[in-house]
Every structure is written in C-alpha cells, then in structure tokens.
Short mmCIF file of C-alpha atoms in Angstrom, two decimals:
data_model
loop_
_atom_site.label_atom_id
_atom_site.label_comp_id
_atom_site.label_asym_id
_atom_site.label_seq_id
_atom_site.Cartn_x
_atom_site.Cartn_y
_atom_site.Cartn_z
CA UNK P 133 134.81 122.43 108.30
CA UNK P 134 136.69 124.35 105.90
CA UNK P 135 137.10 121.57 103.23
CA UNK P 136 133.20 121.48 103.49
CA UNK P 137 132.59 125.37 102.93
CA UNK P 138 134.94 124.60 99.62
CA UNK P 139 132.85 121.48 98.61
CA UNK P 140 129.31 123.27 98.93
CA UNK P 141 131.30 126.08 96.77
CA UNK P 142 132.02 123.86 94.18
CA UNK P 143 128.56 122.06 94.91
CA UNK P 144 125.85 125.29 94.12
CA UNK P 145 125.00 124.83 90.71
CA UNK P 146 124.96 128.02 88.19
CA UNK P 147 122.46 130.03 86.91
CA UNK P 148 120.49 128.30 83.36
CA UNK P 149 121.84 128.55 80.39
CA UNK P 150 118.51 129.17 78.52
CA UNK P 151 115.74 130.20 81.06
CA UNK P 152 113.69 131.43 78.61
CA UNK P 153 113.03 128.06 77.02
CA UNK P 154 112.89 125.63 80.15
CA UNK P 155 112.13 122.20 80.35
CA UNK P 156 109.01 122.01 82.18
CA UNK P 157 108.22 118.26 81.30
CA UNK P 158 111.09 117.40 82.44
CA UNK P 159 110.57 119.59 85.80
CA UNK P 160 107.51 119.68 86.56
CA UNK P 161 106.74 115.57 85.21
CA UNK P 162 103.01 114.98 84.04
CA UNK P 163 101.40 113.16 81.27
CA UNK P 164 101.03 113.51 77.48
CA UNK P 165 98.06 112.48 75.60
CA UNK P 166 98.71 109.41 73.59
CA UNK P 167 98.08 111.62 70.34
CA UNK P 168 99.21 114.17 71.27
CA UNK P 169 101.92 115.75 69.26
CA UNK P 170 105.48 116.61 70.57
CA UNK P 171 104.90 120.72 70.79
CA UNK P 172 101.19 121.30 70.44
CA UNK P 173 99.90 124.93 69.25
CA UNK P 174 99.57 125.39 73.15
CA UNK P 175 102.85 125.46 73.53
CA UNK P 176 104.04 127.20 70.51
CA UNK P 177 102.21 130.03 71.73
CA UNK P 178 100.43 131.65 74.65
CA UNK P 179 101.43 128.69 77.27
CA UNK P 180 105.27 128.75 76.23
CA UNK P 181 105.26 132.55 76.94
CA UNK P 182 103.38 131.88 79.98
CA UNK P 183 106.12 129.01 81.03
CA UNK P 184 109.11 131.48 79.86
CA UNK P 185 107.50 133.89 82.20
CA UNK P 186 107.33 131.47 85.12
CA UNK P 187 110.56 130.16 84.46
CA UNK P 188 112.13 134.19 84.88
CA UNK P 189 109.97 134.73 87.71
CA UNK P 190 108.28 137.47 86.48
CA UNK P 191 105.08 139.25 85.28
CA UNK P 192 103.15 137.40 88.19
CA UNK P 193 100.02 138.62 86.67
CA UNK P 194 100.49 138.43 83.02
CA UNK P 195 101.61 134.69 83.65
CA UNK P 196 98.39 134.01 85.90
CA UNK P 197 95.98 135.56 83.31
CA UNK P 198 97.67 133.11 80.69
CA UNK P 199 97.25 129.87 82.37
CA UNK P 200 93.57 130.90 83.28
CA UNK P 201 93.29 131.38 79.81
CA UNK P 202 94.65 128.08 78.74
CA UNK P 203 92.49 126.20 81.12
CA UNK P 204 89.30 127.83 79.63
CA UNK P 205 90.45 125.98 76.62
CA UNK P 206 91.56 122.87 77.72
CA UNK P 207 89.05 120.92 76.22
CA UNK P 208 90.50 121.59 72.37
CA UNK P 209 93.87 120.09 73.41
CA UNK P 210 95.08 117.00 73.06
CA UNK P 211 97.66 117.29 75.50
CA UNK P 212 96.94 116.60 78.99
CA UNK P 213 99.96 117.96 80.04
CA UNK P 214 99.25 121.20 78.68
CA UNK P 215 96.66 121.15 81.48
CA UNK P 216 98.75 119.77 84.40
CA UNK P 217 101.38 122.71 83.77
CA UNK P 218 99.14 125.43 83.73
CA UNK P 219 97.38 124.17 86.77
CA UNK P 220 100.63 124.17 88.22
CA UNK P 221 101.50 127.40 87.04
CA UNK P 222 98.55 128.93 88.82
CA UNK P 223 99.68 127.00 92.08
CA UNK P 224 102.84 128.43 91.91
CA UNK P 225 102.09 131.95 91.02
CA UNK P 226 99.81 131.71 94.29
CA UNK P 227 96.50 131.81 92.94
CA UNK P 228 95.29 128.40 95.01
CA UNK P 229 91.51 129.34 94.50
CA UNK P 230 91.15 129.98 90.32
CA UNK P 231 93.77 126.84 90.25
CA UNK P 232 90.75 124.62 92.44
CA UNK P 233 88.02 126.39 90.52
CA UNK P 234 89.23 125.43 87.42
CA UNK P 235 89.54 121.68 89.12
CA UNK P 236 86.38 122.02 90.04
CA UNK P 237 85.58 122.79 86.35
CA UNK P 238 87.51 119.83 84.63
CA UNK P 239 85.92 117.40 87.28
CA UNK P 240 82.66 117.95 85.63
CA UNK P 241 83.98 116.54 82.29
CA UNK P 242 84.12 113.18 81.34
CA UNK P 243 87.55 113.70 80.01
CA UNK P 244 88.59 114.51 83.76
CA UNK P 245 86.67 112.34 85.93
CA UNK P 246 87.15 108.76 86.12
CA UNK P 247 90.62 106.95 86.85
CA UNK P 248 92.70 108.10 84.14
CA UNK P 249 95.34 110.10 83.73
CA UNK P 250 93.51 113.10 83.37
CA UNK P 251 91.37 112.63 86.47
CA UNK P 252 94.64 111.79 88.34
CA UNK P 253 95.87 115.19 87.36
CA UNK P 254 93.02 117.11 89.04
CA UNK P 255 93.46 115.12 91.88
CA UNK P 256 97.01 115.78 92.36
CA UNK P 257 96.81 119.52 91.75
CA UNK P 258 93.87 119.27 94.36
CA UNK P 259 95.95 117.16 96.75
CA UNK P 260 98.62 119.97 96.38
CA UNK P 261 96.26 122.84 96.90
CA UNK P 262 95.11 120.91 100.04
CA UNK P 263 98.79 121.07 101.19
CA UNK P 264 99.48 124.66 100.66
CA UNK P 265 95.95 125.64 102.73
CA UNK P 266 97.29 123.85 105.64
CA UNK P 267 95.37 120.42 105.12
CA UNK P 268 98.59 117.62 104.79
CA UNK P 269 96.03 115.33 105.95
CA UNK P 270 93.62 115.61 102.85
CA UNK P 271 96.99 115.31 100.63
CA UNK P 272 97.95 112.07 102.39
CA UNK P 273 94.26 110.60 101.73
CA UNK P 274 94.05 111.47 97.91
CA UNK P 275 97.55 110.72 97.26
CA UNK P 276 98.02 107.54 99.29
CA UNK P 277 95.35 106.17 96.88
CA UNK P 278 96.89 107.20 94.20
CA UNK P 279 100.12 105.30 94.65
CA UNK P 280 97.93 102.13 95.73
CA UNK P 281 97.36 102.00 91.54
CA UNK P 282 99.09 102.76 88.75
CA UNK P 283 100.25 106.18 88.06
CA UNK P 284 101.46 107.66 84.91
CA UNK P 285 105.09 107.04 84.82
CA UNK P 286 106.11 110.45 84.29
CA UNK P 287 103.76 111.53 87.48
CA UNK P 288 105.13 109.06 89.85
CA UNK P 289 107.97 111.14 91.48
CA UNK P 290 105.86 114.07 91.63
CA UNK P 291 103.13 112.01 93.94
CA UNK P 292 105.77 109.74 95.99
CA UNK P 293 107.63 113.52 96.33
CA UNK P 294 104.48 115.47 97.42
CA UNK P 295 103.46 112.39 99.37
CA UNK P 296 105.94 112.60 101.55
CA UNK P 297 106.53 116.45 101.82
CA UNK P 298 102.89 115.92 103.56
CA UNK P 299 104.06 112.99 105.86
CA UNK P 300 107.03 114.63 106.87
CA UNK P 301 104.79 117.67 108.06
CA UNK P 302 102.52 115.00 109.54
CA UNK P 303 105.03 114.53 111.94
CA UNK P 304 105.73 111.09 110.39
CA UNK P 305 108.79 110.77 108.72
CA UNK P 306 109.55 107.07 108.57
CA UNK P 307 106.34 106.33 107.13
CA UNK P 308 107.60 108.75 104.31
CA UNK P 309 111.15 106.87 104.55
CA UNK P 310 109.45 103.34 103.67
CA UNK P 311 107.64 105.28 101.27
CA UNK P 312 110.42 106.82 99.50
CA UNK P 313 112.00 102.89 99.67
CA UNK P 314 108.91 100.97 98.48
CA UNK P 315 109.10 103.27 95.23
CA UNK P 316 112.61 102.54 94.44
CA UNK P 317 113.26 106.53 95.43
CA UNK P 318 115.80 106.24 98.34
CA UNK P 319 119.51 106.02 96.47
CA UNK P 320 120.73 107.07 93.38
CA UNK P 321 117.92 108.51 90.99
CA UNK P 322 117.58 108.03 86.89
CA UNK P 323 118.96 110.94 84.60
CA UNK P 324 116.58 113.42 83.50
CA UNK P 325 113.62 111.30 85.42
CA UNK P 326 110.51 113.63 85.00
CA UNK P 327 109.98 115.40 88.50
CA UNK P 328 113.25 114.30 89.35
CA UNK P 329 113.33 118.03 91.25
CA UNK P 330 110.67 117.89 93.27
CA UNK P 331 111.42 114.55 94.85
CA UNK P 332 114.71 115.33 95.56
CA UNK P 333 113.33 118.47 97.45
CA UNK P 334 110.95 116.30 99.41
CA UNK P 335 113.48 113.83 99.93
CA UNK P 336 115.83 116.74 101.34
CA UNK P 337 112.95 117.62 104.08
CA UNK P 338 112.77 114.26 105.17
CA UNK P 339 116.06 114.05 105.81
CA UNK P 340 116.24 117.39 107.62
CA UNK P 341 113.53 116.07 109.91
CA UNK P 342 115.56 113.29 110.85
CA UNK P 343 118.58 115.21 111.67
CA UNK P 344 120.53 113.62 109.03
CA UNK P 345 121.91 117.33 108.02
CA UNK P 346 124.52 115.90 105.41
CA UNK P 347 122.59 113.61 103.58
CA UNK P 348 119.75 115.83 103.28
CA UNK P 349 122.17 119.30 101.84
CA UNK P 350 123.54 116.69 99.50
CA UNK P 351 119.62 116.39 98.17
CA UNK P 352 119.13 120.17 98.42
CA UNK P 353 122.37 120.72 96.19
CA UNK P 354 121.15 118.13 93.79
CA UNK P 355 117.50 119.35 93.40
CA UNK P 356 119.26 122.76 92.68
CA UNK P 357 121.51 120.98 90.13
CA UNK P 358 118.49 120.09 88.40
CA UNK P 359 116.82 122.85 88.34
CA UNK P 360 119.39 124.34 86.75
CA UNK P 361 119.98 122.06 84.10
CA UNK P 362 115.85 121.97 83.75
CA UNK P 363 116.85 125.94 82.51
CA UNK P 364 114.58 127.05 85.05
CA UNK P 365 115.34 130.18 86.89
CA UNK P 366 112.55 131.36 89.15
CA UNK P 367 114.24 130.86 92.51
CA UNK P 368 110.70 130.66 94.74
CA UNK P 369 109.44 127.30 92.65
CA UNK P 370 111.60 125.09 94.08
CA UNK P 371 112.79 126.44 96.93
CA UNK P 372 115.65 124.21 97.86
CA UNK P 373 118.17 127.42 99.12
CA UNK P 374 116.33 127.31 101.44
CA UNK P 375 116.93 123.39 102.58
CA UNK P 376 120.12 124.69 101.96
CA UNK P 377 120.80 127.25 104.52
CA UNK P 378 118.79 125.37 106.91
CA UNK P 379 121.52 122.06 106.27
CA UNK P 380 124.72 125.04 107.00
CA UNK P 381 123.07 126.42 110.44
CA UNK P 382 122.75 122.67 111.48
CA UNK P 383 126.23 122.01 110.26
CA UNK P 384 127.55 125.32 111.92
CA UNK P 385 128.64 126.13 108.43
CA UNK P 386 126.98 130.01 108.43
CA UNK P 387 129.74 131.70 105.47
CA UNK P 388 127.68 131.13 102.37
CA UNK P 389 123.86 131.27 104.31
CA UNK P 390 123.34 135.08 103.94
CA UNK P 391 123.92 135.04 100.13
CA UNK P 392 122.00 131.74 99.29
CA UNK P 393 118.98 133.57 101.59
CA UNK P 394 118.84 137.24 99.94
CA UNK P 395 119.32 135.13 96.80
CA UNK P 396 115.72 133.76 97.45
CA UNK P 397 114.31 136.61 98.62
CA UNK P 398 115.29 138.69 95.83
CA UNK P 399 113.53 136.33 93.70
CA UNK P 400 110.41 135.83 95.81
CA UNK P 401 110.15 139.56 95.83
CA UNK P 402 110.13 139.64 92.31
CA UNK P 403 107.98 137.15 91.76
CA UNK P 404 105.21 138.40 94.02
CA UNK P 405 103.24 135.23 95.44
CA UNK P 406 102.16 136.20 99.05
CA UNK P 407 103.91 132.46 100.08
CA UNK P 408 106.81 132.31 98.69
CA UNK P 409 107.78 136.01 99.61
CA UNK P 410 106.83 134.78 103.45
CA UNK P 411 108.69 131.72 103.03
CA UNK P 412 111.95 133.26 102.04
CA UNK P 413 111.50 135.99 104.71
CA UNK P 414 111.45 133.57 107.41
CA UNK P 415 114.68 131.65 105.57
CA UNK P 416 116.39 135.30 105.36
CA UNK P 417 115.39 136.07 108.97
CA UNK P 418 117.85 132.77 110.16
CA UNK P 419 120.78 134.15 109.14
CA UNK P 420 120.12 138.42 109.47
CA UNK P 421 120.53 140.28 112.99
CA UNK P 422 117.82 140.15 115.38
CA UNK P 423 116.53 144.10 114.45
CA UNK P 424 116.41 142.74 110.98
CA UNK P 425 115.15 139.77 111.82
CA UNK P 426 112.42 140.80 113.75
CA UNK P 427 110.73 142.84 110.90
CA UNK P 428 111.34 140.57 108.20
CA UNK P 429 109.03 137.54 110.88
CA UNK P 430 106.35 139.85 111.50
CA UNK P 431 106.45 140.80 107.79
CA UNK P 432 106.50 137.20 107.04
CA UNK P 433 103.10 136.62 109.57
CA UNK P 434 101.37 139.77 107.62
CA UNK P 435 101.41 137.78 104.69
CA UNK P 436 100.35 134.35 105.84
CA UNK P 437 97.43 136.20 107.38
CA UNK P 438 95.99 137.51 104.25
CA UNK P 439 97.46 134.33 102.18
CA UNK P 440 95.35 131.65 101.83
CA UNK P 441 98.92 129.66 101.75
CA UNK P 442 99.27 128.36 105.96
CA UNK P 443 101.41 125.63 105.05
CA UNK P 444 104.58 127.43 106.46
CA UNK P 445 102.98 128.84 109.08
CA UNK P 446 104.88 126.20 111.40
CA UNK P 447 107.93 126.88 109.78
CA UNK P 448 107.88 130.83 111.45
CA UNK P 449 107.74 129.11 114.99
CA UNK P 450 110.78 127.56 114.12
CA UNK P 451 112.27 130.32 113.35
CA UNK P 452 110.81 132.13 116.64
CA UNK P 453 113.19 129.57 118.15
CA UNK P 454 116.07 129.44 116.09
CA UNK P 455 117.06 133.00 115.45
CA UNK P 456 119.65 134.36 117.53
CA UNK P 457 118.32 137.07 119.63
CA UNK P 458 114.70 136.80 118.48
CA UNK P 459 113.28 135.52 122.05
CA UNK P 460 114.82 138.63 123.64
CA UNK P 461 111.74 140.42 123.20
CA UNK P 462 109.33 138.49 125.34
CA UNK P 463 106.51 140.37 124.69
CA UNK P 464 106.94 141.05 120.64
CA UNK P 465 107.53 137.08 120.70
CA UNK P 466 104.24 136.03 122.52
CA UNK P 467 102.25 138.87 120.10
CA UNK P 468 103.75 136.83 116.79
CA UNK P 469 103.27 133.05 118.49
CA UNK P 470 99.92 134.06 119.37
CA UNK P 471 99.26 134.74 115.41
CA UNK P 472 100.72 131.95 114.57
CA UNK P 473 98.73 129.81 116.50
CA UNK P 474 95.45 131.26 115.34
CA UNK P 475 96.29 130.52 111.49
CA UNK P 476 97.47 127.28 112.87
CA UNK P 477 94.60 126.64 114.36
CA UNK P 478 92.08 128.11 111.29
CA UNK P 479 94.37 125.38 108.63
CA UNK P 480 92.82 122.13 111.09
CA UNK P 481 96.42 120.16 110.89
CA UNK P 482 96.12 119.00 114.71
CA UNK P 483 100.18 117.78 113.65
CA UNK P 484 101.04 122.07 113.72
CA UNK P 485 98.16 122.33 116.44
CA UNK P 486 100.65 119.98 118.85
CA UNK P 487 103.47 121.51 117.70
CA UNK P 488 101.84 125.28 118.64
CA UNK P 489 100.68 124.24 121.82
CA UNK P 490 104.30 122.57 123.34
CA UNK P 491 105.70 125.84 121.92
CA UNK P 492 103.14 127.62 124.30
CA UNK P 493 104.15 125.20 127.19
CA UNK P 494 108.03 125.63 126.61
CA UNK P 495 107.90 129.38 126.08
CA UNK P 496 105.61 130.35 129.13
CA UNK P 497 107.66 127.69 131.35
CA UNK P 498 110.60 129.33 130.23
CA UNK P 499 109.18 132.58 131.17
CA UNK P 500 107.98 132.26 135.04
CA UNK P 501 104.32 131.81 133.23
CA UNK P 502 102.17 129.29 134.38
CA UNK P 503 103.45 125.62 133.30
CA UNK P 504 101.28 122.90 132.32
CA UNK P 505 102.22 119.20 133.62
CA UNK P 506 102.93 116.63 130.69
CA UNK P 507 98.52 115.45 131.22
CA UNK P 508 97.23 119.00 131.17
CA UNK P 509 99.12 119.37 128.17
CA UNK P 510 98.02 116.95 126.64
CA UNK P 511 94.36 117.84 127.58
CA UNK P 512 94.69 121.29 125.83
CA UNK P 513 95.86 119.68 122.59
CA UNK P 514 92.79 117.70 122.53
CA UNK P 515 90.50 120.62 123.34
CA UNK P 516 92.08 122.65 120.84
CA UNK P 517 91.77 120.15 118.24
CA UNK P 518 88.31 119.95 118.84
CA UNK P 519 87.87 116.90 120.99
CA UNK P 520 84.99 116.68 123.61
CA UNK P 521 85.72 115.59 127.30
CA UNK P 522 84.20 112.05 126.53
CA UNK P 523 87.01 111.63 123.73
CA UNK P 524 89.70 113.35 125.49
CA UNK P 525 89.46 110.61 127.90
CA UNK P 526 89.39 108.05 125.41
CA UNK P 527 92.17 109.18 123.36
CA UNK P 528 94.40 109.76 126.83
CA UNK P 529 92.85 106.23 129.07
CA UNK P 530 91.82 108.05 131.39
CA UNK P 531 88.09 108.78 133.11
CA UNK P 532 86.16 111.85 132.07
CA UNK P 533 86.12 112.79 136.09
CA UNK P 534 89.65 113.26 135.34
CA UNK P 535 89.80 114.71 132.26
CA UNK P 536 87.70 117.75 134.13
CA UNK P 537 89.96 117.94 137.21
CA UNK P 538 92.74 118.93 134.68
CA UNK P 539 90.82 121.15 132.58
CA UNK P 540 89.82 122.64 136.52
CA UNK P 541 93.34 122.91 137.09
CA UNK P 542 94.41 124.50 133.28
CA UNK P 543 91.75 127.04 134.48
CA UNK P 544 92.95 128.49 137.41
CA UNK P 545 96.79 128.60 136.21
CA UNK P 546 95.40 130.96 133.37
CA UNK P 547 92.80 132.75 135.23
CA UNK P 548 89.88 131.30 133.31
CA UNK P 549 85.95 130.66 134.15
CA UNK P 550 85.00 128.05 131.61
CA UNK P 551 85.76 126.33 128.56
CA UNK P 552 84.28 128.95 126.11
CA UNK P 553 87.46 130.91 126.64
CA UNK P 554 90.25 128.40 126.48
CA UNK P 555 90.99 128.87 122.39
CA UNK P 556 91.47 132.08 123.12
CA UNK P 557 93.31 132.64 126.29
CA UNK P 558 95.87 129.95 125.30
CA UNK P 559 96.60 132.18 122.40
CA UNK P 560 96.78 135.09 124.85
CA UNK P 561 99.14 133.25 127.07
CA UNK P 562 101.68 132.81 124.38
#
C-alpha cells in the first residue's frame, strides 16, 4: 500500500506552466472552418480573454458575458470552433439556459442546421446540456446518431467520451465498454489527440462503475496529466480529483484524499457555478468528519435545488452511504434522501429514479420501517416512473389483478388511502 501512496505522489501532475494562454483546441476538441485562419480576430481578442479567464477559474461573470457576446456574433466568423468553445464556456460557467438559447438561435441558420459540422456542434452542446439537467437519456439518443456517421475528427473523443459518461449513468456500462472498443478508445490513446481529456475522464467513470478501482485512477491521473499540459488551470472543468479520491477510498488509500478534495473545492468556490461548487462539496464531504460532513451535503442539496444542474444529484446518495458517520442521524438522513429523490424525480432519468427508490427500500429496512418485498418494489419504481397499472403488469408479466394486490399491500405498510399520495409519501418515508 505504501509503494502505491508513493506512485500516486509521483503520479499527480503539477500546476500549468502558462494558464493564461491554454490550449483549448486541444482540450476542449471541436472543428475549424476550412478557411478559417489559424488565430482568428475572435481569438486575438475578447474570446482569448474570455478562455484565459476560464482557464484561471475566475471572473464567472465577466467570462459568461463574453461568450454571450461572441455568440451574438457568430455569424461574422469563419471559425466554427470559435462557436463550439464559447458554447462550452457558457456550459461550464453554469449558465445551461443562455448556452441552449443561443442553440436554439444558431439552429435557425442555415449555417447551423443540416448535417455538418456546424449543426453537429449544436447538437452536441445540446446533448450535453441534456446531460447536466438530468436527461442521460436524450444525450444517448442525439449522440448515438451522431457516432452512426461521420464526425469531425477532432470532435470524435468528445462524443464517444460524453457518450459514455451518459451510459455509464444509464446504468449500462458495458454498452459504454463496447463503445469505448468499437472507437479504437479502450488502450493506449494518441499524443495531444483533441479531447483527449475528456475521454479519459469518461473512460475513468466507467471504470469506477465496474469496480476496476486501479485501472480507472490510472485514467483519472492521466486526464489530470493532460489537463495540465493543455495549461489549463480551472480545477471544476474537468473534475477528475474527484475520480481521484473516489479510486483512494476504494483502494483504502485515504493519505492524499483530503488535499486532492479541498483542492477542488477551493477552486469550485472560486469559480462560482452552482454545480460544480455542489459537486466538489459532496467529493469533500467523503473524506471530512461527519459534523463537517453533514453541512457541506445539505449545502451541496441547497444548490442542486436552485441549480438547474441534477446530474449529480445521484452522486449525493452515494455519498449518504459512503460517509463515515453520516447515517447516524436517522432523521437528518431521511430529510436530505427525501430531497434528493424529489429532484430525482423532477430530472425524469427512471435509471436515478431506481436507484432512489432501492435506497428508500434499504434505508427504511435497515431502520425497523416498513420493508417492501423484491415485487412491491418493483411496483413502486414503475409507479414512480410514471407507468399505469396496465403497463406495470406488462413490464413485470404479471396480471393487473396483481399488480393492485401489491399496490393494496404498499398501502397499508405506509399508511396510505390511494394512489394520489404515493409520490409523495415514498418521499416522506425516506
């Protein structure tokens, strides 16, 4: 264990040499017009101070008002990835509704519609935005299409990357394996491949998922290697500390978790998106004691309530579990899992909605609460996912005479009447 701590020492990567002139292209991938010139006046002036900006993780605001700004005046340059980075820039900074406005914007042009490049970036910024609400199942759809056809070379990692960040939340990781294989993505990847970052990140959650600890902090280390030498610095972007603490709590390797954490938070602080600050509070609240802990979760919830980010709202039920000391306070837990389960259930990813309600089962069986067998269970994940009684009995073989003989049963273990109640008394009951 020991000779592991040292290699993970000599593993983290250092901070950028030049963050105020990162390599986005090389980052972030996208395409580049076939005139267009190597630094366009975009970049030469307001969108490299809006990138330096990003890249220090600063001036949320000032950085925000600039890509708006360079969006209203797409149409005058020639550079498509221009466009595609200060898209991004507004996904990143947290601003997921101007970012799908101005979408909604470029969609209406004939530059932007169509099958090109262009129209494929508004669809992947769109796919992404999709993600980030809570929707991995609209991201799957639009992207899955896209890597049916041909894809701008530079753009590729980025989809096959984001592609499977959304199957792995899907709850189907070896479909995002063969994925990752099919592209050519699972060994060794190119020097300075364009999104070479952001796939390695993905590829680091799949691997995570499928317990494979090692392999997947080895990808975590990586992406953070290239972020580096991308001379980014905005720690919240890219988040892979975080893969990286989760990797040491699975390898009982806790000595360097704390710092990598506060790291993160420090940053996401600083920065100031409502996700990323939530994100890195959950990731600080693995490795803090439980009185710390406990604030930094329900700070954590706060903000995914008012964010219109839900894409980690899974992620702080994991934690619920995985803290050490967190479940000592029944009641405080079943107050945050019942929050969690209502933004769960407002983002429509049944995947989370599962995953919510056998967190409700385990918990209240745990508890001396009222257990539900394995078909009553499954009966509530269908109601809650908005199935009727015909289709719950489709979906489980069974007749709908049974189907309400369960429901009769999940009534009177939780003291309910009718169905009109059952969203919210399950959310009650956890």
């Amino acid at each position: 264990m020991e000779r592991l701590t040292s290699t993970i020492l000599k593993s983290l990567p250092g901070p950028p040499d030049h963050p105020e002139s990162p390599d986005l292209i090389r980052l972030l991938g996208g395409p580049r017009g076939e005139r267009a010139p190597r630094t366009c006046d975009c970049q030469e002036t307001r969108d490299r101070h809006c990138l330096t900006l990003l890249s220090l993780g600063v001036d949320r605001g000032t950085v925000v008002t600039h890509a708006d700004a360079q969006l209203y005046d797409a149409g005058r340059c020639p550079d498509t990835g221009c466009v595609w980075r200060s898209l991004l820039t507004l996904v990143f900074a947290g601003d997921l509704v101007l970012a799908d406005l101005h979408c909604s914007r470029l969609s209406e042009q004939s530059r932007w519609s169509g099958t090109g490049p262009e129209a494929q970036v508004v669809q992947i910024v769109r796919s992404r935005i999709g993600f980030l609400v809570g929707d991995p199942d609209g991201t799957r759809r639009i992207l899955g299409e896209l890597v049916q056809g041909p894809i701008a070379e530079s753009m590729d990692a980025v989809v096959v990357g984001w592609l499977t960040e959304a199957l792995v939340q899907l709850g189907e990781p070896y479909t995002a394996e063969n994925l990752l294989v099919g592209h050519g993505y699972s060994g060794t990847l190119p020097v300075r491949m364009p999104g070479k970052a952001l796939l390695l990140q993905a590829r680091g959650q799949l691997h995570l998922a499928l317990r494979r600890s090692k392999r997947a902090l080895k990808d975590f280390l990586a992406c953070g290697a290239e972020v580096a030498a991308c001379d980014f610095a905005n720690p919240t972007v890219i988040p892979w500390r975080t893969g990286v603490v989760l990797c040491l709590r699975e390898l009982k390797q806790d000595e360097l978790t704390r710092t990598l954490a506060r790291t993160e938070l420090i940053g996401a602080r600083r920065w100031g998106s409502p996700r990323e600050i939530g994100r890195a509070l959950l990731t600080a609240a693995l490795v803090e004691d439980s009185s710390v802990a406990r604030d930094l979760v329900a700070e954590a919830v706060d903000l995914f309530t008012t964010s219109d980010a839900r894409c980690d709202v899974a992620y702080a039920a994991h934690v619920l579990g995985a803290a050490p000391g967190l479940q000592d306070d029944v009641v405080w837990v079943r107050q945050i899992l019942r929050r969690i389960a209502e933004l769960t259930q407002r983002s429509g990813n049944r995947h989370a909605v599962d995953r919510a309600t056998e967190r409700l089962s385990g918990f209240l069986s745990s508890h001396g609460d009222p257990v539900l067998t394995k078909h009553e269970t499954g009966v509530v994940k269908l109601v809650w996912a908005g199935y009727n009684n015909t289709e719950i009995a489709d979906h489980l073989s069974l007749t709908r005479r049974t189907v309400e003989h369960h429901l009769s049963a999940i009534y009177r273990k939780f003291g309910l009447t009718d169905r009109r109640h059952l969203f919210r008394s399950m959310t009650e009951f956890l």
